[in-house]
GROMACS .gro file of C-alpha atoms in nm:
model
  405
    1UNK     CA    1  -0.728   5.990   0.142
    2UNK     CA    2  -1.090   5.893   0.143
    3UNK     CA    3  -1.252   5.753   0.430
    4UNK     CA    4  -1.327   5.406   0.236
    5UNK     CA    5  -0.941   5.403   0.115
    6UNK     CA    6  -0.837   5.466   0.468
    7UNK     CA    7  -1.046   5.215   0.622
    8UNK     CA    8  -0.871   4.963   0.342
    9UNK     CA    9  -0.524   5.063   0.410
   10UNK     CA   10  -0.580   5.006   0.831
   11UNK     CA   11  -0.746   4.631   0.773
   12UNK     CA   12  -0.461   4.519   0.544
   13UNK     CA   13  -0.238   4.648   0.812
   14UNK     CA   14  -0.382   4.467   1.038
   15UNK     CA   15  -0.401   4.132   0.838
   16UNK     CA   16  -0.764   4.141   0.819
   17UNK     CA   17  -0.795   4.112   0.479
   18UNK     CA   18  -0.629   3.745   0.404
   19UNK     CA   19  -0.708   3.712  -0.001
   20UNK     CA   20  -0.534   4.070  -0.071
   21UNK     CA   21  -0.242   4.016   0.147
   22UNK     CA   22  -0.167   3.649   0.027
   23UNK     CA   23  -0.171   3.783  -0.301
   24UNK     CA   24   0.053   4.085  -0.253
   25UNK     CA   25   0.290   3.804  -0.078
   26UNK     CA   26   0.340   3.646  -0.402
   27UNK     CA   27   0.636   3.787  -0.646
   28UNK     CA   28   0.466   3.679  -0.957
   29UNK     CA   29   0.154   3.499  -1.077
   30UNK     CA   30   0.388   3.199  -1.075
   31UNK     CA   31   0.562   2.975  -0.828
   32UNK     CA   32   0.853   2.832  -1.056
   33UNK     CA   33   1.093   2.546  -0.954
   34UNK     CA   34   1.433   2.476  -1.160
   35UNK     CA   35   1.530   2.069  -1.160
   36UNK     CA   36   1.883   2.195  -1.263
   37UNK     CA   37   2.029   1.840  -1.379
   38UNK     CA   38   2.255   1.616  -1.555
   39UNK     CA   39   1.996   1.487  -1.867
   40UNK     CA   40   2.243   1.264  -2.081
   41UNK     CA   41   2.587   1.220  -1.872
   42UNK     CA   42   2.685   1.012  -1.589
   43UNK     CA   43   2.457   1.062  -1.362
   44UNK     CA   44   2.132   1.075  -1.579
   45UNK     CA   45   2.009   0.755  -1.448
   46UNK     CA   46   1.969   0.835  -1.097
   47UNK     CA   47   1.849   1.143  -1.172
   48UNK     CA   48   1.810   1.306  -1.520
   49UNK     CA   49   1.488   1.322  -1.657
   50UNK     CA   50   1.347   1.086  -1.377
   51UNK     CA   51   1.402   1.406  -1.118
   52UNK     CA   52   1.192   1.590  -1.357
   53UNK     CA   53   0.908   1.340  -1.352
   54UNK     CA   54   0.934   1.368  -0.967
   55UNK     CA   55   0.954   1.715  -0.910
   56UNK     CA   56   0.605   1.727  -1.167
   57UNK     CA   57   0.426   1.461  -0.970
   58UNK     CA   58   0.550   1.630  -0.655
   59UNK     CA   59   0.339   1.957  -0.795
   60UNK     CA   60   0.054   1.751  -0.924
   61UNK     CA   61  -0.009   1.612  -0.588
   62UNK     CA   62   0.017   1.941  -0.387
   63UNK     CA   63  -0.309   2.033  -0.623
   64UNK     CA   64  -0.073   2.239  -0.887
   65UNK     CA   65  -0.069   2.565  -0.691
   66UNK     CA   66   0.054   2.748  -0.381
   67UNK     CA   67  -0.111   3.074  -0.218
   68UNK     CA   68  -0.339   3.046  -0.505
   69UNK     CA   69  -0.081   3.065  -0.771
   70UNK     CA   70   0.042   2.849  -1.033
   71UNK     CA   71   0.315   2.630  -1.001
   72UNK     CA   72   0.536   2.562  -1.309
   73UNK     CA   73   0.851   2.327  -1.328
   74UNK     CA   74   1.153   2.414  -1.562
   75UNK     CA   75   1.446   2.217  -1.613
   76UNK     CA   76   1.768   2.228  -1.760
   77UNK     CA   77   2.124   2.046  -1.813
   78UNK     CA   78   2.412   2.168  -1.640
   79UNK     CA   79   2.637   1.935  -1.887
   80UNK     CA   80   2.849   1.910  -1.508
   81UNK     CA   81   2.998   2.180  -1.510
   82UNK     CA   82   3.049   2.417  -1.285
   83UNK     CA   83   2.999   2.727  -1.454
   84UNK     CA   84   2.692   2.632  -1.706
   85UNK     CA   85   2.495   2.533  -1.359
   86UNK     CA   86   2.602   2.865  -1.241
   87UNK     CA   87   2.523   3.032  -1.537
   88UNK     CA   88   2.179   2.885  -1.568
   89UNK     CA   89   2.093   2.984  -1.179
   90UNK     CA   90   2.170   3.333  -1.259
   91UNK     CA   91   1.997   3.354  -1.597
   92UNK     CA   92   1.675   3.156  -1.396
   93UNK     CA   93   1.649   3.348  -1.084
   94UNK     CA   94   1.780   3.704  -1.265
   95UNK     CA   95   1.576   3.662  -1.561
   96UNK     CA   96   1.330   3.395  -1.568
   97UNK     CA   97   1.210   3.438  -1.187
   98UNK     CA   98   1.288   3.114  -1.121
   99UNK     CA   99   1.196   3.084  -0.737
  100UNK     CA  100   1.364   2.779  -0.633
  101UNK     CA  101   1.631   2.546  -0.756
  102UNK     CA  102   1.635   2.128  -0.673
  103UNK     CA  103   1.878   1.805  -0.796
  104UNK     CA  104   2.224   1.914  -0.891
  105UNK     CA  105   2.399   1.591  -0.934
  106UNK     CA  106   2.790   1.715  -0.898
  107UNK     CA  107   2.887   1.845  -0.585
  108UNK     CA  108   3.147   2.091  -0.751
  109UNK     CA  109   2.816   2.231  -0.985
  110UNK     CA  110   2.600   2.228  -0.621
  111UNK     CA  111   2.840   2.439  -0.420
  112UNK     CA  112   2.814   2.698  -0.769
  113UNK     CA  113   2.436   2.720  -0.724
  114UNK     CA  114   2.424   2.747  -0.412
  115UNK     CA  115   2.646   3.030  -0.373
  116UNK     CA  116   2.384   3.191  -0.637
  117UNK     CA  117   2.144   3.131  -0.425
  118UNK     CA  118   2.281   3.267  -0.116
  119UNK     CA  119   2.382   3.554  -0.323
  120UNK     CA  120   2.014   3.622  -0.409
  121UNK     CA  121   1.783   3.488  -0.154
  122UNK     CA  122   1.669   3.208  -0.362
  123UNK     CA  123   1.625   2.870  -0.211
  124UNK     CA  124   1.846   2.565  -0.336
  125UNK     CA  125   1.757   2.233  -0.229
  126UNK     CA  126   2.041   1.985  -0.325
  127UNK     CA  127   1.952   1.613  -0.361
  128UNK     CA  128   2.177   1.439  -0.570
  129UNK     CA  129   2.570   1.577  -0.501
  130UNK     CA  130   2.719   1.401  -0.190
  131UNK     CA  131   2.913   1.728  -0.067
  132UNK     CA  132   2.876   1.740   0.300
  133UNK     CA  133   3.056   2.091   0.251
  134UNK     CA  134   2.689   2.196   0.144
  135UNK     CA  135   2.577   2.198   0.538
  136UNK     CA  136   2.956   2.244   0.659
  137UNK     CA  137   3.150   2.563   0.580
  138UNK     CA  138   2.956   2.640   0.286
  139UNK     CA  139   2.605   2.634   0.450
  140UNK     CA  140   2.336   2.892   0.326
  141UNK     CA  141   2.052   3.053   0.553
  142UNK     CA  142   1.845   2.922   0.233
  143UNK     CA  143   2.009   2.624   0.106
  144UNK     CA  144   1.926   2.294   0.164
  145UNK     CA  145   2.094   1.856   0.153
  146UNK     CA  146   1.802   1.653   0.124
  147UNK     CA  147   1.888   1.291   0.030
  148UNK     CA  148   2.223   1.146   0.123
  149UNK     CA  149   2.582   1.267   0.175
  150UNK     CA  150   2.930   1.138   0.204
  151UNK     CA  151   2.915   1.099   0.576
  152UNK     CA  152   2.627   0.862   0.545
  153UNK     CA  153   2.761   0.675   0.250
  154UNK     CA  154   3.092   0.650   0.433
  155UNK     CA  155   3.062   0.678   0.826
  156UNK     CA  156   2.742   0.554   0.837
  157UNK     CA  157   2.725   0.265   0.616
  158UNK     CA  158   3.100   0.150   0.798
  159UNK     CA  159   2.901   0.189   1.149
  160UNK     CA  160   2.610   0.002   1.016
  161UNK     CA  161   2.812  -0.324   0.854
  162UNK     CA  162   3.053  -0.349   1.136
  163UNK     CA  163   2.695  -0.377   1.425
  164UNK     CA  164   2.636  -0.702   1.136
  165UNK     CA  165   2.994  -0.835   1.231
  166UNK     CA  166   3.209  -0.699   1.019
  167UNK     CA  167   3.502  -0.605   1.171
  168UNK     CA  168   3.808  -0.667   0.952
  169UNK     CA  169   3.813  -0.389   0.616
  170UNK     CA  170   4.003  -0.383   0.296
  171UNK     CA  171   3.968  -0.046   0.175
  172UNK     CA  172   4.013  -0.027  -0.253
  173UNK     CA  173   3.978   0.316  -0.319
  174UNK     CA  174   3.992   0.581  -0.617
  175UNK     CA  175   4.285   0.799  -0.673
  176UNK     CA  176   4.161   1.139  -0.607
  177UNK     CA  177   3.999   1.325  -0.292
  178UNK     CA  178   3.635   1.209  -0.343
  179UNK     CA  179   3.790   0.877  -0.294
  180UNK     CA  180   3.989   0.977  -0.005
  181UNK     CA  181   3.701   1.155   0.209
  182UNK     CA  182   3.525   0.828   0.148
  183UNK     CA  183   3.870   0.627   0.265
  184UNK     CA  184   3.924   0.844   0.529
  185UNK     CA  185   3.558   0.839   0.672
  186UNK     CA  186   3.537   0.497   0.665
  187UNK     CA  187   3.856   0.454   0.804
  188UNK     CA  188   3.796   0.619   1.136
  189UNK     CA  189   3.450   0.430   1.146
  190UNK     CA  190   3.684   0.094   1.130
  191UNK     CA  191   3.879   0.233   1.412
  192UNK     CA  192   3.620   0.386   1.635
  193UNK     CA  193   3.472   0.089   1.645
  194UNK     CA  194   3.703  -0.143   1.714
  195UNK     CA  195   3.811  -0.288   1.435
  196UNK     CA  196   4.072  -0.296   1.218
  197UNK     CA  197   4.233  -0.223   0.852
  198UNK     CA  198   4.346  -0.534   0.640
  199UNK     CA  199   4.526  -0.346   0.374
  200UNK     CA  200   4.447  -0.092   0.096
  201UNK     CA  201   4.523   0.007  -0.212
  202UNK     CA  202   4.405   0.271  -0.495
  203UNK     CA  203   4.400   0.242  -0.852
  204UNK     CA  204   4.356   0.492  -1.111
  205UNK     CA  205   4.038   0.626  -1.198
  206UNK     CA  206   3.859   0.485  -1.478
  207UNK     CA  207   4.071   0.189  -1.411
  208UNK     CA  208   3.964  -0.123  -1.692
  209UNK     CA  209   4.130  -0.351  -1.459
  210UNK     CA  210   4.059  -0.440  -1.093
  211UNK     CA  211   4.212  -0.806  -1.111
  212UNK     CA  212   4.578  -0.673  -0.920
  213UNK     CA  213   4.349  -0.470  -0.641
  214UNK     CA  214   4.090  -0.770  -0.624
  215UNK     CA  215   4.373  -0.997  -0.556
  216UNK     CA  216   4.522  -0.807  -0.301
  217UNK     CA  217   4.180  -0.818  -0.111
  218UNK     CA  218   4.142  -1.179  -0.149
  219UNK     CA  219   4.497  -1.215   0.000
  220UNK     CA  220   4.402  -1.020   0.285
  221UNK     CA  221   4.134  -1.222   0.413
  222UNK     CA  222   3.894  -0.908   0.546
  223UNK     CA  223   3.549  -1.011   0.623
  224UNK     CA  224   3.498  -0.655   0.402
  225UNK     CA  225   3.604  -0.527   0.117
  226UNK     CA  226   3.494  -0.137   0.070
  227UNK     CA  227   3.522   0.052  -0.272
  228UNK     CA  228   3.562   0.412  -0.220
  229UNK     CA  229   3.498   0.487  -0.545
  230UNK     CA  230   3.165   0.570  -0.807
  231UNK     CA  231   3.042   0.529  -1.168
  232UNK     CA  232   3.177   0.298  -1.384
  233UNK     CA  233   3.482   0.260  -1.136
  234UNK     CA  234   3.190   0.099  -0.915
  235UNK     CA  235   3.049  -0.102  -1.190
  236UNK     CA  236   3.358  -0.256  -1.309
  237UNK     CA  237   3.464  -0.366  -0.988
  238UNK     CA  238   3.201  -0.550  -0.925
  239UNK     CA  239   3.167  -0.698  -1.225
  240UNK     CA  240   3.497  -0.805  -1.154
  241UNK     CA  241   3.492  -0.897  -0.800
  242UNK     CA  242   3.200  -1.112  -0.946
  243UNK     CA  243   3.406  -1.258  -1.151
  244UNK     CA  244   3.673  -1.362  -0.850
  245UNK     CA  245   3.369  -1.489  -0.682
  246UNK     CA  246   3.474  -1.277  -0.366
  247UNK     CA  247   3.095  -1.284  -0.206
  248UNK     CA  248   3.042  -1.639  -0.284
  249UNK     CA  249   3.391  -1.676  -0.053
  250UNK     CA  250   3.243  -1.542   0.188
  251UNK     CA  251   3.383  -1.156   0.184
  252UNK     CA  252   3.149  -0.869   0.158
  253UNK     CA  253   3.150  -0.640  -0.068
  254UNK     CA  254   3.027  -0.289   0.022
  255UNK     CA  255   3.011   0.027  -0.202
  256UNK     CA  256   2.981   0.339  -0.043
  257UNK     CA  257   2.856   0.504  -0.359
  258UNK     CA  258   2.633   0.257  -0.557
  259UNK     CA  259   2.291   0.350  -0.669
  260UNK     CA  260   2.003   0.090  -0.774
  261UNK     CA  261   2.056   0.143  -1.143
  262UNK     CA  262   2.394   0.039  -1.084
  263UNK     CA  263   2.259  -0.307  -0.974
  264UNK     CA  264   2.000  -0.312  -1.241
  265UNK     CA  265   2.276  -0.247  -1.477
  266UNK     CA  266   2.511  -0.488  -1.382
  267UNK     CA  267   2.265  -0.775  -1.339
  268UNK     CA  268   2.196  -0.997  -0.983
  269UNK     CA  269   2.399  -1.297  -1.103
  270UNK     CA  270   2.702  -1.008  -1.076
  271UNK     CA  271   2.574  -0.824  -0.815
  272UNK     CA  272   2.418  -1.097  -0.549
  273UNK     CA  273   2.590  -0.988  -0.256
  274UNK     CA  274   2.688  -0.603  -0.268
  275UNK     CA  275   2.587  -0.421   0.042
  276UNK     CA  276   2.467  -0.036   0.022
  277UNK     CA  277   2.323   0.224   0.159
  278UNK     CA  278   2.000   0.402   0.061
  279UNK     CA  279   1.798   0.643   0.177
  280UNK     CA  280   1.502   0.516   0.029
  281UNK     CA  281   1.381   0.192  -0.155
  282UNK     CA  282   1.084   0.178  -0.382
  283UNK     CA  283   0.977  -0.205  -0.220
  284UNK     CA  284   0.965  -0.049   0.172
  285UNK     CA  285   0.557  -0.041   0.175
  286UNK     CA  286   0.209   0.077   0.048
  287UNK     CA  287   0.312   0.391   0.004
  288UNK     CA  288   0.652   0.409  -0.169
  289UNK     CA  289   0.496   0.106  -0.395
  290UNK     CA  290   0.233   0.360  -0.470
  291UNK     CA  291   0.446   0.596  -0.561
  292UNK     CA  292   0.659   0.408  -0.761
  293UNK     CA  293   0.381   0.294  -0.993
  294UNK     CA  294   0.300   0.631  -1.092
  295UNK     CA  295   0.657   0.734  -1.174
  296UNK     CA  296   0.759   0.417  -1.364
  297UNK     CA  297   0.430   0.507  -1.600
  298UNK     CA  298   0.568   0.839  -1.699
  299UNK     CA  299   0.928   0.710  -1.691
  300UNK     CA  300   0.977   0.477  -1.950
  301UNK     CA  301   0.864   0.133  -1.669
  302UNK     CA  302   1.178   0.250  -1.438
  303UNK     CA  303   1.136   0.262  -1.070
  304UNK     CA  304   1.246   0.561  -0.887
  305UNK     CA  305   1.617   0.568  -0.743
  306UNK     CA  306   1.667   0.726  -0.341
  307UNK     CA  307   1.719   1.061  -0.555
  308UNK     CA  308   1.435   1.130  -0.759
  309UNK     CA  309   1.212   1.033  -0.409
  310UNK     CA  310   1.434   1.266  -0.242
  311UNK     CA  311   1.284   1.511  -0.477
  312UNK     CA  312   0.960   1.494  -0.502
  313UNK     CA  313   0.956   1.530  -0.096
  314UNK     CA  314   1.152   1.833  -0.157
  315UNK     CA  315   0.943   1.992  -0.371
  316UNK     CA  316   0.646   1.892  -0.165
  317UNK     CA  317   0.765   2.014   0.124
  318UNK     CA  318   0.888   2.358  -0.021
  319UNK     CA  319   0.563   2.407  -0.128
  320UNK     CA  320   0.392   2.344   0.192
  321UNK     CA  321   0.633   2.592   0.366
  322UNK     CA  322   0.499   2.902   0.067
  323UNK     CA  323   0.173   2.814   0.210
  324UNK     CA  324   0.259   2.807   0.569
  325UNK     CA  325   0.494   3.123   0.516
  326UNK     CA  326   0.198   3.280   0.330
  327UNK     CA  327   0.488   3.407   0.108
  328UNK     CA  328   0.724   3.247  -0.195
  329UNK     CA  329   1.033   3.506  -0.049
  330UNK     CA  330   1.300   3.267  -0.065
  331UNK     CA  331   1.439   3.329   0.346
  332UNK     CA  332   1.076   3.336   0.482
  333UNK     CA  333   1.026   3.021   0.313
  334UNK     CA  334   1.354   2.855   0.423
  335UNK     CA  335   1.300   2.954   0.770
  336UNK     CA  336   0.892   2.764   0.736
  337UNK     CA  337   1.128   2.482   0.605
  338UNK     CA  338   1.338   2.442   0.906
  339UNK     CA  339   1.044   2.438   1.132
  340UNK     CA  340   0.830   2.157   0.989
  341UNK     CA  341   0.815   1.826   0.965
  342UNK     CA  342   0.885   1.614   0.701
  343UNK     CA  343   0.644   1.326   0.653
  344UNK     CA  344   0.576   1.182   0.358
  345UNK     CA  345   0.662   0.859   0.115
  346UNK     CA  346   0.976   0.950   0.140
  347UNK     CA  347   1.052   0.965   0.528
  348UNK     CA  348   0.897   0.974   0.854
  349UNK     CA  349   0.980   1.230   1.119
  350UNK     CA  350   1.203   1.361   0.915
  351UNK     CA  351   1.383   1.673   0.991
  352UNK     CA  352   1.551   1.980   0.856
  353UNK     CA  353   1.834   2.120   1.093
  354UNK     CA  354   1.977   2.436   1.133
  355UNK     CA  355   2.240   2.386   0.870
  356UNK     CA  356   1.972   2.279   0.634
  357UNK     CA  357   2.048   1.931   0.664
  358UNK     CA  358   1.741   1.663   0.582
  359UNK     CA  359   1.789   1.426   0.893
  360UNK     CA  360   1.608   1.091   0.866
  361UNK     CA  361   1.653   0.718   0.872
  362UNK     CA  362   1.883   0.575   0.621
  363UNK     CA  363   1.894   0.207   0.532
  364UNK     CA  364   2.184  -0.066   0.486
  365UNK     CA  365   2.078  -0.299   0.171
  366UNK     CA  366   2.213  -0.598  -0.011
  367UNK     CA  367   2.194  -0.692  -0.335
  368UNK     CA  368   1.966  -1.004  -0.357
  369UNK     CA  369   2.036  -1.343  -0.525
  370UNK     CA  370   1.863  -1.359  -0.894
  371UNK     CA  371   1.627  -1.651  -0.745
  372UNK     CA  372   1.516  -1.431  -0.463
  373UNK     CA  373   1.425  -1.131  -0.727
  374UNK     CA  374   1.066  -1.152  -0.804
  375UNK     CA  375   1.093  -0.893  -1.099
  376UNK     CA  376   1.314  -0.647  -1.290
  377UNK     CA  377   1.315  -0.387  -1.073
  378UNK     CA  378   1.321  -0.650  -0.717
  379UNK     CA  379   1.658  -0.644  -0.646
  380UNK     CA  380   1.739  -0.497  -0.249
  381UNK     CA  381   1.696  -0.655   0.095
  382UNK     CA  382   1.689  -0.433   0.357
  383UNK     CA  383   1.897  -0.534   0.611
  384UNK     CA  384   1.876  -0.302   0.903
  385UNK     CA  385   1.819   0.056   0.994
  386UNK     CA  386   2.060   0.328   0.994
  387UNK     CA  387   1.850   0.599   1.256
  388UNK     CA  388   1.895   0.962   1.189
  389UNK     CA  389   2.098   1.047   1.432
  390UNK     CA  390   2.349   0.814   1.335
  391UNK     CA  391   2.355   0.822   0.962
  392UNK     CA  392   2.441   1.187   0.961
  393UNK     CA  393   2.723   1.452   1.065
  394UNK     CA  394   2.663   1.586   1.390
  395UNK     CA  395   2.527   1.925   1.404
  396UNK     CA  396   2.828   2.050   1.577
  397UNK     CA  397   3.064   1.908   1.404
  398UNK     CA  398   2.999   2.061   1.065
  399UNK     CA  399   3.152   2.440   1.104
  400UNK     CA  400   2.803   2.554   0.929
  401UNK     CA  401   2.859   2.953   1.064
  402UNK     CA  402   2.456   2.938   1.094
  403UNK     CA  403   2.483   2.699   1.403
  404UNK     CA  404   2.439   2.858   1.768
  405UNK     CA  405   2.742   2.726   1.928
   0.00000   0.00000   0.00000
């Protein structure tokens, strides 16, 4: 070895010679991140091509490269199924070098990827499925739950409507376990805090008909009626319960799994009324106004939905942490993930926990009246605060193995 070569080899041993070490940190000449999505089903509307948009504004604004490298965004549909999402995580990360993988709408299609990912040391960032499962049991040292789950839509929205007074529940809930963890969650909430169960009842999924269940809630006289359900189960029962005139009674109506296109589908003069919970709202201030401008441009005049915020935070923040790490190696970068902060238009102070759970403020909304609505797209109140600590699991009691005990 020359003296010149051996002089070279000490300084990038040392970390003296930034440019040349950055580089060799880098697995390609490209940073690439999957939105792995559902394009044309179900849940294409809350996320779809919208996360796309997101995740592409998300590496616009971070200037389009990290450590110096490009960053490229590739997307496909995982039709929901279970083994085409896992099929397409292989064939990205095994194949493609596909670095890190955001959205999957379908918690049966997240907990696939994720085990990919864990498999292979590739980050996953979930921010569409509801799974709490993701940071319980099934936790990964390099996955990630960055919007919502079913303990906020559930125990947290409960906690939140019963501090506004509602303390009486009617709980009409879909047939299968989805709808139960919801029933059950919201249940305990009830209990917990004092209040108590009218009566219940579950229908069928993909039920035409509410009018029997809808009935049976009048006839109960709870101050709330809660729909542990989703989809167009959610849409036609309160298109329904719209019909009954239950909110203009005087009972509330609260879905633990409604999104805003939901509302904008159904219409104000059907919706007025319904009570949610979000984890972000495009109307909150400057910034998510801002935001929301830009989107709707490239996305056909629509405003974003909590989701498609959710990721372009996620991607913003993932690419902060390759810079930080000085590295795109998927468990160096989760770790640089777990150690800052999130803020941005999406959150404040946010969070990321052990168990890579995205801990911030979630919010309890209500449909507004159509002569409150200033516009198309104008169609929440916020009501009140959920904070962090109480709109999500606690740490301990999630059984994520990667939590000191």
């Amino acid at each position: 070895m020359s003296i010149r070569s051996g002089a070279f080899a000490l300084f990038v041993a040392l970390g003296l010679v930034p440019a040349v070490a950055s580089a060799q940190q880098v697995s390609d000449d490209i940073v690439r991140v999957g939105v792995l999505t559902d394009m044309t089903g179900p849940y294409a509307d809350f996320a779809g091509p919208g996360s796309v948009v997101a995740a592409r504004l998300a590496v616009e604004d971070h200037g389009g490269r990290a450590l110096g490298r490009t960053v490229e965004v590739v997307f496909s549909d995982h039709q929901n199924r279970p083994d085409v999402g896992a099929a397409t995580a292989r064939r990205w990360i095994d194949t493609e070098r596909v670095d890190m993988i955001i959205d999957m709408p379908n918690s049966a299609v997240a907990l696939a990827v994720q085990q990919i990912g864990r498999e292979r040391n590739r980050v996953i960032i979930n921010t569409s499925a509801a799974s709490t499962e993701l940071t319980g049991r099934q936790c990964s040292p390099v996955g990630f739950h960055w919007v919502s789950d079913s303990f906020a839509l559930s125990t947290g929205t409960t906690r939140a409507v019963m501090e506004q007074g509602g303390r009486s529940w009617f709980l009409l809930t879909v047939d299968y376990e989805g709808g139960y963890a919801l029933e059950r969650a919201s249940e305990a909430a009830v209990r917990a805090g004092g209040g108590t169960v009218a009566g219940r009842v579950r229908h069928p999924l993909n039920a035409p008909d509410f009018s029997s269940f809808l009935l049976q809630a009048q006839a109960s006289r709870a101050q709330v009626v809660a729909l542990s359900n989703a989809g167009t189960d959610t849409i036609n029962a309160i298109k329904q319960a719209g019909e009954f005139g239950l909110t203009r009674r005087g009972q509330r109506l609260v879905g633990m799994f409604v999104n805003i296109t939901d509302i904008r589908a159904l219409g104000l003069a059907t919706a007025q009324g319904v009570v949610a919970t979000e984890a972000w709202y495009w109307d909150q201030n400057d910034d998510t106004r801002a935001f929301a401008r830009r989107f709707a441009e490239r996305h056909r005049g629509a405003m974003p939905t909590q989701y498609q915020a959710g990721i372009y935070s996620a991607v913003r923040h993932y690419l902060r942490a390759i810079d930080a790490a000085g590295t795109d190696d998927g468990p160096a970068v989760a770790a640089k993930m777990r150690e800052l902060p999130v803020n941005d238009m999406f959150t404040r102070n946010g969070r990321v926990r052990e168990d890579g759970r995205h801990v911030h403020d979630m919010f309890l909304v209500e449909a507004k009246r159509p002569e409150d609505s200033r516009g198309e797209w104008d169609l929440y109140r916020i009501l009140a605060t959920i904070p962090a600590e109480q709109a999500f699991r606690p740490l301990a009691e999630g059984g994520c193995p990667l939590v000191r005990q």
